mmCIF file of C-alpha atoms in Angstrom:
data_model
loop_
_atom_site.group_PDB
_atom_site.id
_atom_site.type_symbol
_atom_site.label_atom_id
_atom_site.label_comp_id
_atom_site.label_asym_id
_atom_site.label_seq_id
_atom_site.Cartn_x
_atom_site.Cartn_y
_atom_site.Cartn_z
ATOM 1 C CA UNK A 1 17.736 6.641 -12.965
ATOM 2 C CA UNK A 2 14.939 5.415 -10.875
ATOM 3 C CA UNK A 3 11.834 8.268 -10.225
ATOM 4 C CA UNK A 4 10.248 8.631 -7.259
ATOM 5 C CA UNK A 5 7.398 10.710 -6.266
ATOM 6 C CA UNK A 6 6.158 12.287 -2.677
ATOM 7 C CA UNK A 7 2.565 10.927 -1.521
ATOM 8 C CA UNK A 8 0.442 12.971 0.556
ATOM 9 C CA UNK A 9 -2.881 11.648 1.764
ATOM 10 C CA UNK A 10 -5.021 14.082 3.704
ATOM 11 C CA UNK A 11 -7.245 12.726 6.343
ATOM 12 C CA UNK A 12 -9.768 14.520 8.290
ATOM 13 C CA UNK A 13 -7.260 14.642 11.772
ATOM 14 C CA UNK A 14 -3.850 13.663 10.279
ATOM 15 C CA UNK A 15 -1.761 13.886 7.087
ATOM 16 C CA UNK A 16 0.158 10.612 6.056
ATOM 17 C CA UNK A 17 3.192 10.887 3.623
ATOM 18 C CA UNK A 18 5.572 8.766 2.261
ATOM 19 C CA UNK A 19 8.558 8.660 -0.586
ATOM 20 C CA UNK A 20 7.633 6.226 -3.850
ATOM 21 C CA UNK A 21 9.535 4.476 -6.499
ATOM 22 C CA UNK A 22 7.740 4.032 -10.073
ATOM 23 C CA UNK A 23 7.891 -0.231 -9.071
ATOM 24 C CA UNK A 24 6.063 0.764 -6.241
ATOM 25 C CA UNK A 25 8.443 0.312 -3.798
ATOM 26 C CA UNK A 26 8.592 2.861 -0.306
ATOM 27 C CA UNK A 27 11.648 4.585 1.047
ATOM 28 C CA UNK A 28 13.063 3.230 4.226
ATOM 29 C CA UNK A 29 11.617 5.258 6.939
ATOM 30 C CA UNK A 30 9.409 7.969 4.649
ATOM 31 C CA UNK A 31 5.915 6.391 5.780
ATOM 32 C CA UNK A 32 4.794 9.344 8.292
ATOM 33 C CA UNK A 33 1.936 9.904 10.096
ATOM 34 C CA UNK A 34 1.504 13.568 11.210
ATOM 35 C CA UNK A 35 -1.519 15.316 13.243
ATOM 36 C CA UNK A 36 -3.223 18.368 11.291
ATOM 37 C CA UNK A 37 -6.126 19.980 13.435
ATOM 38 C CA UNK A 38 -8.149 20.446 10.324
ATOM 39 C CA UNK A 39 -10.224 23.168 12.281
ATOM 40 C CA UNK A 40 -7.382 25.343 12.671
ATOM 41 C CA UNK A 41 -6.522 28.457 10.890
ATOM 42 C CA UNK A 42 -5.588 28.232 7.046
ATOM 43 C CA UNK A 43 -1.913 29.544 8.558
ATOM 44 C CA UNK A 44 -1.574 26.725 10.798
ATOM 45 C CA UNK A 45 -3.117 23.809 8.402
ATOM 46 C CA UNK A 46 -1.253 25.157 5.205
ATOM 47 C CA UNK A 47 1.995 25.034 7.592
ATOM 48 C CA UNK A 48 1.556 21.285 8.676
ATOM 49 C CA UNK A 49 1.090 20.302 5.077
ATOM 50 C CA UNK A 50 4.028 22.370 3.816
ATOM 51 C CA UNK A 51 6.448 20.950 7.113
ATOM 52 C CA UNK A 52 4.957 17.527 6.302
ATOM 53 C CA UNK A 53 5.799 17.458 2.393
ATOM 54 C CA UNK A 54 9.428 19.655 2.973
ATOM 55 C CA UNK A 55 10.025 16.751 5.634
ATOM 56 C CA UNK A 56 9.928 14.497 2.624
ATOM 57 C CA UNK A 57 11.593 16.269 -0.131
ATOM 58 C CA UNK A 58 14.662 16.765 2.180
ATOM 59 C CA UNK A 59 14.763 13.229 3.199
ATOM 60 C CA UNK A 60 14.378 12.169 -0.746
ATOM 61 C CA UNK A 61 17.282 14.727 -1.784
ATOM 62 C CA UNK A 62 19.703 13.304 1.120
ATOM 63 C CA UNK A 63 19.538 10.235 -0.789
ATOM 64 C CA UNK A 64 20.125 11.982 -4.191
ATOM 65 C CA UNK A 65 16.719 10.754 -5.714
ATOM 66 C CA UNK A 66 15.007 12.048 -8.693
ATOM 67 C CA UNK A 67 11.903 13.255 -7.177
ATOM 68 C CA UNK A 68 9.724 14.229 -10.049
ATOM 69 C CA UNK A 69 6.113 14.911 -8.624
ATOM 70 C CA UNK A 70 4.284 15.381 -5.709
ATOM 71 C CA UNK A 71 0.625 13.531 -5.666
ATOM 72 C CA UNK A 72 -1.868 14.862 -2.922
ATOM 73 C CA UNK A 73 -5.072 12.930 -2.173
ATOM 74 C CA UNK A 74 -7.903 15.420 -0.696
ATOM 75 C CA UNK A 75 -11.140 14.821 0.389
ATOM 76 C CA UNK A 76 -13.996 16.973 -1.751
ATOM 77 C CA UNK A 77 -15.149 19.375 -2.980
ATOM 78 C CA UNK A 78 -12.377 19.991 -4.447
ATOM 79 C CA UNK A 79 -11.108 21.607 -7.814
ATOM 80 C CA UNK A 80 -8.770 18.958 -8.715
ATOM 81 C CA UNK A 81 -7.252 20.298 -11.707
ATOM 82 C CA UNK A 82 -6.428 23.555 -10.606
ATOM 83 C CA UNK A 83 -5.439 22.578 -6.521
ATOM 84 C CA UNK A 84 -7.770 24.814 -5.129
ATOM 85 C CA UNK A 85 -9.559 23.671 -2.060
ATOM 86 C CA UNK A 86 -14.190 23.922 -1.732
ATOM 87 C CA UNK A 87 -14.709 22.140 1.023
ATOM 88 C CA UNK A 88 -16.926 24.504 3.029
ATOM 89 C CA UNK A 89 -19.826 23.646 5.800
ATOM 90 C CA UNK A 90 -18.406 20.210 6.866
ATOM 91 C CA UNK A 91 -16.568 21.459 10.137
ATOM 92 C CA UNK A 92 -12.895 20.236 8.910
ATOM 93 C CA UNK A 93 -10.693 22.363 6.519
ATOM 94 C CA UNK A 94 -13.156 25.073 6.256
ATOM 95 C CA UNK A 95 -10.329 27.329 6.488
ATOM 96 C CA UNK A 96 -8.496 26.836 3.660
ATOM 97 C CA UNK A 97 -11.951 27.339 1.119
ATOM 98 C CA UNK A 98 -10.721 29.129 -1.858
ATOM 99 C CA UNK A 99 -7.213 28.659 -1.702
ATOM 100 C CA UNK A 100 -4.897 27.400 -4.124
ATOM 101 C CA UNK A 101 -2.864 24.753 -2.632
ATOM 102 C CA UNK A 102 -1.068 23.933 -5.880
ATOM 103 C CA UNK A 103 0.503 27.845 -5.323
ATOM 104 C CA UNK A 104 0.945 27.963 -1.805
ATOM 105 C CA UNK A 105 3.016 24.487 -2.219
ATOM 106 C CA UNK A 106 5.111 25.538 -4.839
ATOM 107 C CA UNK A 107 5.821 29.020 -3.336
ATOM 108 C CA UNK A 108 6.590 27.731 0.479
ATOM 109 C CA UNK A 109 8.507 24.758 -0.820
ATOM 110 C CA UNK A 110 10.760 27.031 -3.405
ATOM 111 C CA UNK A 111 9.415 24.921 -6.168
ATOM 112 C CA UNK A 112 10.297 25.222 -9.786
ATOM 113 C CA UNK A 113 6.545 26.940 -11.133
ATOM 114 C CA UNK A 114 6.196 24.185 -13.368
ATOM 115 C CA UNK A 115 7.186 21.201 -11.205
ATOM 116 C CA UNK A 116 4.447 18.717 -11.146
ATOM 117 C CA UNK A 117 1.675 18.640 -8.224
ATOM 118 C CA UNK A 118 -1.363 17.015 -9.099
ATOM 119 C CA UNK A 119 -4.243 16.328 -6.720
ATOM 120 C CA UNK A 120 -6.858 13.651 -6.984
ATOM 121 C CA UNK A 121 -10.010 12.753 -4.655
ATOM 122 C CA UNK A 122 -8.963 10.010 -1.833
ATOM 123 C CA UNK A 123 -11.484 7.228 -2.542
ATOM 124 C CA UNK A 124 -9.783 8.065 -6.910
ATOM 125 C CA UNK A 125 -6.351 7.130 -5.130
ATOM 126 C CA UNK A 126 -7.060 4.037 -3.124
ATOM 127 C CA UNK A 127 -8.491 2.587 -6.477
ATOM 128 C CA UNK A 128 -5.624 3.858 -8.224
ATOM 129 C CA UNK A 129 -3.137 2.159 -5.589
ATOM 130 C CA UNK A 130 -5.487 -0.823 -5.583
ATOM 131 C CA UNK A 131 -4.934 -1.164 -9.292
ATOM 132 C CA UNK A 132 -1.208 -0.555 -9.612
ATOM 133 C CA UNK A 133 -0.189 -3.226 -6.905
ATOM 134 C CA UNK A 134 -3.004 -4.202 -4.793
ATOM 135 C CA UNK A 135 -6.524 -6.323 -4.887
ATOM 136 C CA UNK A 136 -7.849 -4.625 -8.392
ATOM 137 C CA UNK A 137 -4.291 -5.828 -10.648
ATOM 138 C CA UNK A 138 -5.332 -7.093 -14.090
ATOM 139 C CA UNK A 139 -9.060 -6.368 -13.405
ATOM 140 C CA UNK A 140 -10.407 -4.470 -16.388
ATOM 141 C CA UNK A 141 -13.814 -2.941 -14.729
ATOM 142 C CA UNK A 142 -13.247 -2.022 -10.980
ATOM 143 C CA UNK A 143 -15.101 -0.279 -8.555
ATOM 144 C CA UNK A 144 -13.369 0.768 -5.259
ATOM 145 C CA UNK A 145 -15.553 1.642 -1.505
ATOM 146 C CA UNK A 146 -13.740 3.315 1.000
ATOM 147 C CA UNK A 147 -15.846 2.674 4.216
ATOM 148 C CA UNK A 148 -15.149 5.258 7.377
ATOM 149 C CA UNK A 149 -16.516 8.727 8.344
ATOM 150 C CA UNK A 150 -18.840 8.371 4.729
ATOM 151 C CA UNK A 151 -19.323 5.870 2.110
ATOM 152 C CA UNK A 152 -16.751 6.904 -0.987
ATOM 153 C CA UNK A 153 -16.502 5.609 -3.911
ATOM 154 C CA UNK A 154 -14.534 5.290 -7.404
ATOM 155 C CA UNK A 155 -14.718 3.203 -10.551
ATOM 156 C CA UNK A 156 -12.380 2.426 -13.239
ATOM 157 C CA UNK A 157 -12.188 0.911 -16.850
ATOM 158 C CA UNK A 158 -8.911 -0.248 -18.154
ATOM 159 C CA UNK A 159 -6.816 1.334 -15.732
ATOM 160 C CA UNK A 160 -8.697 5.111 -15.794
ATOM 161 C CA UNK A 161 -10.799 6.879 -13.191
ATOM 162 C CA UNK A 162 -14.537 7.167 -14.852
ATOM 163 C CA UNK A 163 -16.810 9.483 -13.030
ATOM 164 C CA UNK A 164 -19.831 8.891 -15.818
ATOM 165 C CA UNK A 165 -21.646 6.330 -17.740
ATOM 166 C CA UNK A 166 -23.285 3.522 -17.485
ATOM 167 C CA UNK A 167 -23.902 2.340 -14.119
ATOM 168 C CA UNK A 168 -21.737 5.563 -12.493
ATOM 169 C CA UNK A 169 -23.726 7.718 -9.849
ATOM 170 C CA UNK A 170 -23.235 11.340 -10.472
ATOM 171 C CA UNK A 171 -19.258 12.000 -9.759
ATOM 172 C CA UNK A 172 -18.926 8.650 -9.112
ATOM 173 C CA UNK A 173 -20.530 9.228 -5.492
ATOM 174 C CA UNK A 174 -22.152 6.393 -4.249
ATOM 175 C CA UNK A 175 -22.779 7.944 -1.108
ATOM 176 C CA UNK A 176 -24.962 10.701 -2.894
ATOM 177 C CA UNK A 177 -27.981 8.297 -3.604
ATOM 178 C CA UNK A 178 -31.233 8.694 -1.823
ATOM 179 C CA UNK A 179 -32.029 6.122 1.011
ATOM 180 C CA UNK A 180 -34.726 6.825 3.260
ATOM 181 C CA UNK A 181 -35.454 10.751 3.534
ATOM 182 C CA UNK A 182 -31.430 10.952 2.996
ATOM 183 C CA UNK A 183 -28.536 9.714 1.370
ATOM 184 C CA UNK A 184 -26.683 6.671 1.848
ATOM 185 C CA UNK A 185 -23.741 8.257 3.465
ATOM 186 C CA UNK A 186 -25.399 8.502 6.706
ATOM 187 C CA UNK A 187 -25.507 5.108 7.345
ATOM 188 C CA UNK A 188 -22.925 3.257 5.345
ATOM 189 C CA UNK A 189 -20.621 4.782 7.180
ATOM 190 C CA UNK A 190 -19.273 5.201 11.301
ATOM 191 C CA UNK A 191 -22.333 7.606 11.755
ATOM 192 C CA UNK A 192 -24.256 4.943 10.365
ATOM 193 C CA UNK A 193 -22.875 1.929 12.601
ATOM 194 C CA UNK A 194 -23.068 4.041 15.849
ATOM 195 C CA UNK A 195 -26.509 5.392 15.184
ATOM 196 C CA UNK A 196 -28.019 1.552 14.275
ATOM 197 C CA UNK A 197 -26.048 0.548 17.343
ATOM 198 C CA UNK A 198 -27.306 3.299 20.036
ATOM 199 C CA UNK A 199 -31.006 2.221 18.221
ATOM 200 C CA UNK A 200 -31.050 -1.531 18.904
ATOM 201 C CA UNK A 201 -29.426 -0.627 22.239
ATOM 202 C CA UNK A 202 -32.050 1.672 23.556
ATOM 203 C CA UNK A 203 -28.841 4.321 24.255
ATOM 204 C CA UNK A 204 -30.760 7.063 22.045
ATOM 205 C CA UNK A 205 -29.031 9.652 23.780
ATOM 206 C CA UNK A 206 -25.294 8.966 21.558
ATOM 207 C CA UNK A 207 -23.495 6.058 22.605
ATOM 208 C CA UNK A 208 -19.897 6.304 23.641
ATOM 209 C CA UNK A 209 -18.557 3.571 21.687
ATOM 210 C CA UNK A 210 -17.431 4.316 17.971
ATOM 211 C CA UNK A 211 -17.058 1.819 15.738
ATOM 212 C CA UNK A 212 -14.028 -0.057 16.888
ATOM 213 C CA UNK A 213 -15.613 -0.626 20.180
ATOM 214 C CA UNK A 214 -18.670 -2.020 18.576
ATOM 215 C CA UNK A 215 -16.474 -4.586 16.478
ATOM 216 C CA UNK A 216 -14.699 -5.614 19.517
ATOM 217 C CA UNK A 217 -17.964 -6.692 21.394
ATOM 218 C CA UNK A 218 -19.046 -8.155 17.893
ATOM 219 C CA UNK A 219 -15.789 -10.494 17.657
ATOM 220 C CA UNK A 220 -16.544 -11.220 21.450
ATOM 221 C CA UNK A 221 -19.731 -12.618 20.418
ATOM 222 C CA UNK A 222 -22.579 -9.541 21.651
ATOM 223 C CA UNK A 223 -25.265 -10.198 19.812
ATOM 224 C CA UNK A 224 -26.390 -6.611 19.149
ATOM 225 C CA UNK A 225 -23.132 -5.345 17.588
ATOM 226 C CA UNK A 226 -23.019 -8.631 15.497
ATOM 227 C CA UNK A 227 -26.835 -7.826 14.260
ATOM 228 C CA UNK A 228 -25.515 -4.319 13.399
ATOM 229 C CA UNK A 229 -22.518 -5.571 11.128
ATOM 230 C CA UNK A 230 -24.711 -8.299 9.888
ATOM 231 C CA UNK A 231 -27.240 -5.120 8.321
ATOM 232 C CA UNK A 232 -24.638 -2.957 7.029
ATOM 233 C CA UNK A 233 -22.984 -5.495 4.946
ATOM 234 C CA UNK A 234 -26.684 -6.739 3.540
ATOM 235 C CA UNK A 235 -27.595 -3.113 2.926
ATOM 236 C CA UNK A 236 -24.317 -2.207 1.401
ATOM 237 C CA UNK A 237 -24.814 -5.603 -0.893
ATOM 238 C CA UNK A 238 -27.828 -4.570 -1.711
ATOM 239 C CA UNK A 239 -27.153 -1.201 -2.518
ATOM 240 C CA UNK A 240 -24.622 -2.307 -4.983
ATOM 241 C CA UNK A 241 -26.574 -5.113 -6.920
ATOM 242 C CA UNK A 242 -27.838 -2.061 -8.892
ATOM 243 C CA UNK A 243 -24.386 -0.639 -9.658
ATOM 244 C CA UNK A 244 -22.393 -4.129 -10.418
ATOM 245 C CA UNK A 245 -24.777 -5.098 -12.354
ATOM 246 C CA UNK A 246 -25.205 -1.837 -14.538
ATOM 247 C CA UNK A 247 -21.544 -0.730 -14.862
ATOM 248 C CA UNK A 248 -20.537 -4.671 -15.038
ATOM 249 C CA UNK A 249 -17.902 -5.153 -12.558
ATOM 250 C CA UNK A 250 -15.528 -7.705 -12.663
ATOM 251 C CA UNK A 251 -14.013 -6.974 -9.260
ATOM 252 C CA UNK A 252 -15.032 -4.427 -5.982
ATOM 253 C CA UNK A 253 -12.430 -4.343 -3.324
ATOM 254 C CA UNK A 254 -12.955 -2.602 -0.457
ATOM 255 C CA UNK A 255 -11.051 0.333 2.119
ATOM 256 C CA UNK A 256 -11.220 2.487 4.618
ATOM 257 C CA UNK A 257 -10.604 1.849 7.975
ATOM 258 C CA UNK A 258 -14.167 0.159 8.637
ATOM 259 C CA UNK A 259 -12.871 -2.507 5.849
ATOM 260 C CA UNK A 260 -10.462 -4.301 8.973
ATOM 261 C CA UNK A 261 -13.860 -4.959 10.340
ATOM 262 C CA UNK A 262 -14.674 -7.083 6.888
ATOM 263 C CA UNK A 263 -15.174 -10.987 8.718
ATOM 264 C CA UNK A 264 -18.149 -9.072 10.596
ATOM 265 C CA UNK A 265 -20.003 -7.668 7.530
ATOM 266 C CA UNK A 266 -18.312 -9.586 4.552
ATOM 267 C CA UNK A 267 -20.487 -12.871 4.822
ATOM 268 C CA UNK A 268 -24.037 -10.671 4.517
ATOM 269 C CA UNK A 269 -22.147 -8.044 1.898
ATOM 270 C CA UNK A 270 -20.948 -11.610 -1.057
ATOM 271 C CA UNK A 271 -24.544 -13.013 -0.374
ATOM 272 C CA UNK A 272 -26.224 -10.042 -1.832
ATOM 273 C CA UNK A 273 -24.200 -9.626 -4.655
ATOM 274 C CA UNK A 274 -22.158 -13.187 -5.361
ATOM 275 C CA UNK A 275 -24.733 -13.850 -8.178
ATOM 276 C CA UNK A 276 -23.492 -12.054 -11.171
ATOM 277 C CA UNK A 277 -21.663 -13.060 -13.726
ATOM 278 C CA UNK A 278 -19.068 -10.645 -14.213
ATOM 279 C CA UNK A 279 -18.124 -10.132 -11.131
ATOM 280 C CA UNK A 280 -14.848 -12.566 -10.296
ATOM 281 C CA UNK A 281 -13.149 -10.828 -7.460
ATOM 282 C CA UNK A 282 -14.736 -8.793 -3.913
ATOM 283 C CA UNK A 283 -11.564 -8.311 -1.502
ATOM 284 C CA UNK A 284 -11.131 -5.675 1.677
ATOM 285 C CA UNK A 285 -7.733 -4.459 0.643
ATOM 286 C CA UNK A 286 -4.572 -5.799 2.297
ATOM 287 C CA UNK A 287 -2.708 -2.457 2.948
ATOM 288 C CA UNK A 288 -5.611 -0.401 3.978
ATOM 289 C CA UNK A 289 -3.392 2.832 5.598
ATOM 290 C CA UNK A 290 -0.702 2.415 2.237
ATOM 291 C CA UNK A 291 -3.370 2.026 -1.186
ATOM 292 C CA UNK A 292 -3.853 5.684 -1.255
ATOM 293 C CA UNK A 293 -0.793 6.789 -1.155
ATOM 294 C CA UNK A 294 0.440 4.893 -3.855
ATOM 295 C CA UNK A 295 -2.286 5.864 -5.593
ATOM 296 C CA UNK A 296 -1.044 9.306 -5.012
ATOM 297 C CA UNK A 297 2.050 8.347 -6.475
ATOM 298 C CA UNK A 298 0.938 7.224 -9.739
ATOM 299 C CA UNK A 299 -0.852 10.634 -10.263
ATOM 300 C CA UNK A 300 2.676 11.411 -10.530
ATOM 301 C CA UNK A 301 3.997 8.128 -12.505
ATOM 302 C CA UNK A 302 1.126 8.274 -15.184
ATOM 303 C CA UNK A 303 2.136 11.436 -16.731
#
């Protein structure tokens, strides 16, 4: 009997869910997109995930499948393992600091105790989706970028997460590194693009125009947003000389929503980096709102 598994990928102002096969394959219909006001109450957000993932398990047993998992990708800190939520001081999910969420899923969704929930950090599951049936297949040594509200990052060997050795950044955090007086994640990232862009601009008082806006006027030919795409893929290339060249990558493929902006930054990004040896594959992924989430589902599969 074919498995399946229930993705849930949590995003800073919406969940997404879907129902997965083990070949990869998504239900008809189960790809969902629901808003979560991640500043809410833990009441209110712990409700919209348990709606959101009840919504799922009802439409997977009105088919009669064997649902044997549930795989959650969460944005950190986050205790993995044990499903219980850190994240404190970043203005999103504050709320829910210190709960379990492996407990509170199993209790509201009249789950067996032992049925399987296992939660993973979101840049861990794009790679993991990435691997299975996108960009990174049959790549030994991969490293995965998620580009949006920060810089994330995850690297694999043979097919498993590493968050150490050689050429891994504590926790596997890119973003962490030092870069000016701060750390790379504030300006690889939408932050980043808006700040460079309100600088070269002269609009010092916060532009209006977030990143898609900037990439419009970019594809349109303005000169300004095309510098600004032009330096963010040259500093993210050179950023990661270091890093391909230590941990040995054979391929780096790219997500996040600031990856569907790739033919602005892509050209300045391979120059920096197109000289090693090892490295035989650099990609923006093809299914940018779907890796995660089957990377959430083969937290399920691999056990």
């Amino acid at each position: 009997m074919e498995r399946y598994a229930i993705a849930l990928d949590v995003g800073g102002t919406s969940l997404v869910s879907a129902v997965i096969s083990s070949k990869g394959s998504f239900l008809k219909r189960s790809h969902k997109k629901t808003p979560v006001n991640s500043k809410g109450t833990s009441e209110e957000i712990i409700t919209t995930f348990v709606r959101t993932l009840r919504e799922a398990l009802d439409m997977a047993e009105d088919k009669n499948l064997n649902v044997i998992g549930i795989g959650v990708g969460m944005p950190g800190p986050f205790n993995y393992k044990k499903g219980i939520s850190l994240i404190k001081g970043v203005d999103k999910y504050e709320s829910i600091y210190g709960m379990n969420l492996k407990k509170e899923f199993i209790k509201r969704l009249d789950l067996k105790e032992d049925f399987p929930i296992y939660f993973e950090n979101d840049t861990r599951t794009f790679l993991m989706g990435e691997a299975w049936i996108g960009e990174a297949r049959s790549y030994k040594r991969v490293i995965g970028l998620t580009l949006g509200s920060g810089l994330g990052s995850a690297f694999m060997i043979d097919g498993k997460i590493v968050t150490d050795g050689q050429g891994v950044p504590p926790h596997g955090w890119i973003g962490g590194l030092p870069y000016d007086n701060g750390i790379l994640d504030e300006v690889l990232s939408r932050r980043g693009i808006i700040a460079r862009y309100d600088e070269l601009t002269g609009n010092l008082s916060s532009s209006e125009l977030d990143v898609k806006e900037i990439a419009c006027l970019a594809e349109k030919g303005d000169k300004i947003s095309l510098k600004v795409f032009e330096e963010f893929g040259s500093l993210l290339g050179k950023t990661m000389r270091p890093v391909i060249s230590r941990f040995r990558a054979e391929c780096l493929v790219i997500g996040g929503q600031i990856s569907k902006s790739f033919s602005l930054f892509g050209k300045s990004f391979i120059k920096e980096i197109k000289y090693f040896a090892s490295l035989k594959k650099v990609a923006p992924t093809r299914m940018v709102d779907l890796s995660a989430l089957c990377g959430e589902a083969k937290l399920v599969f691999q056990y």
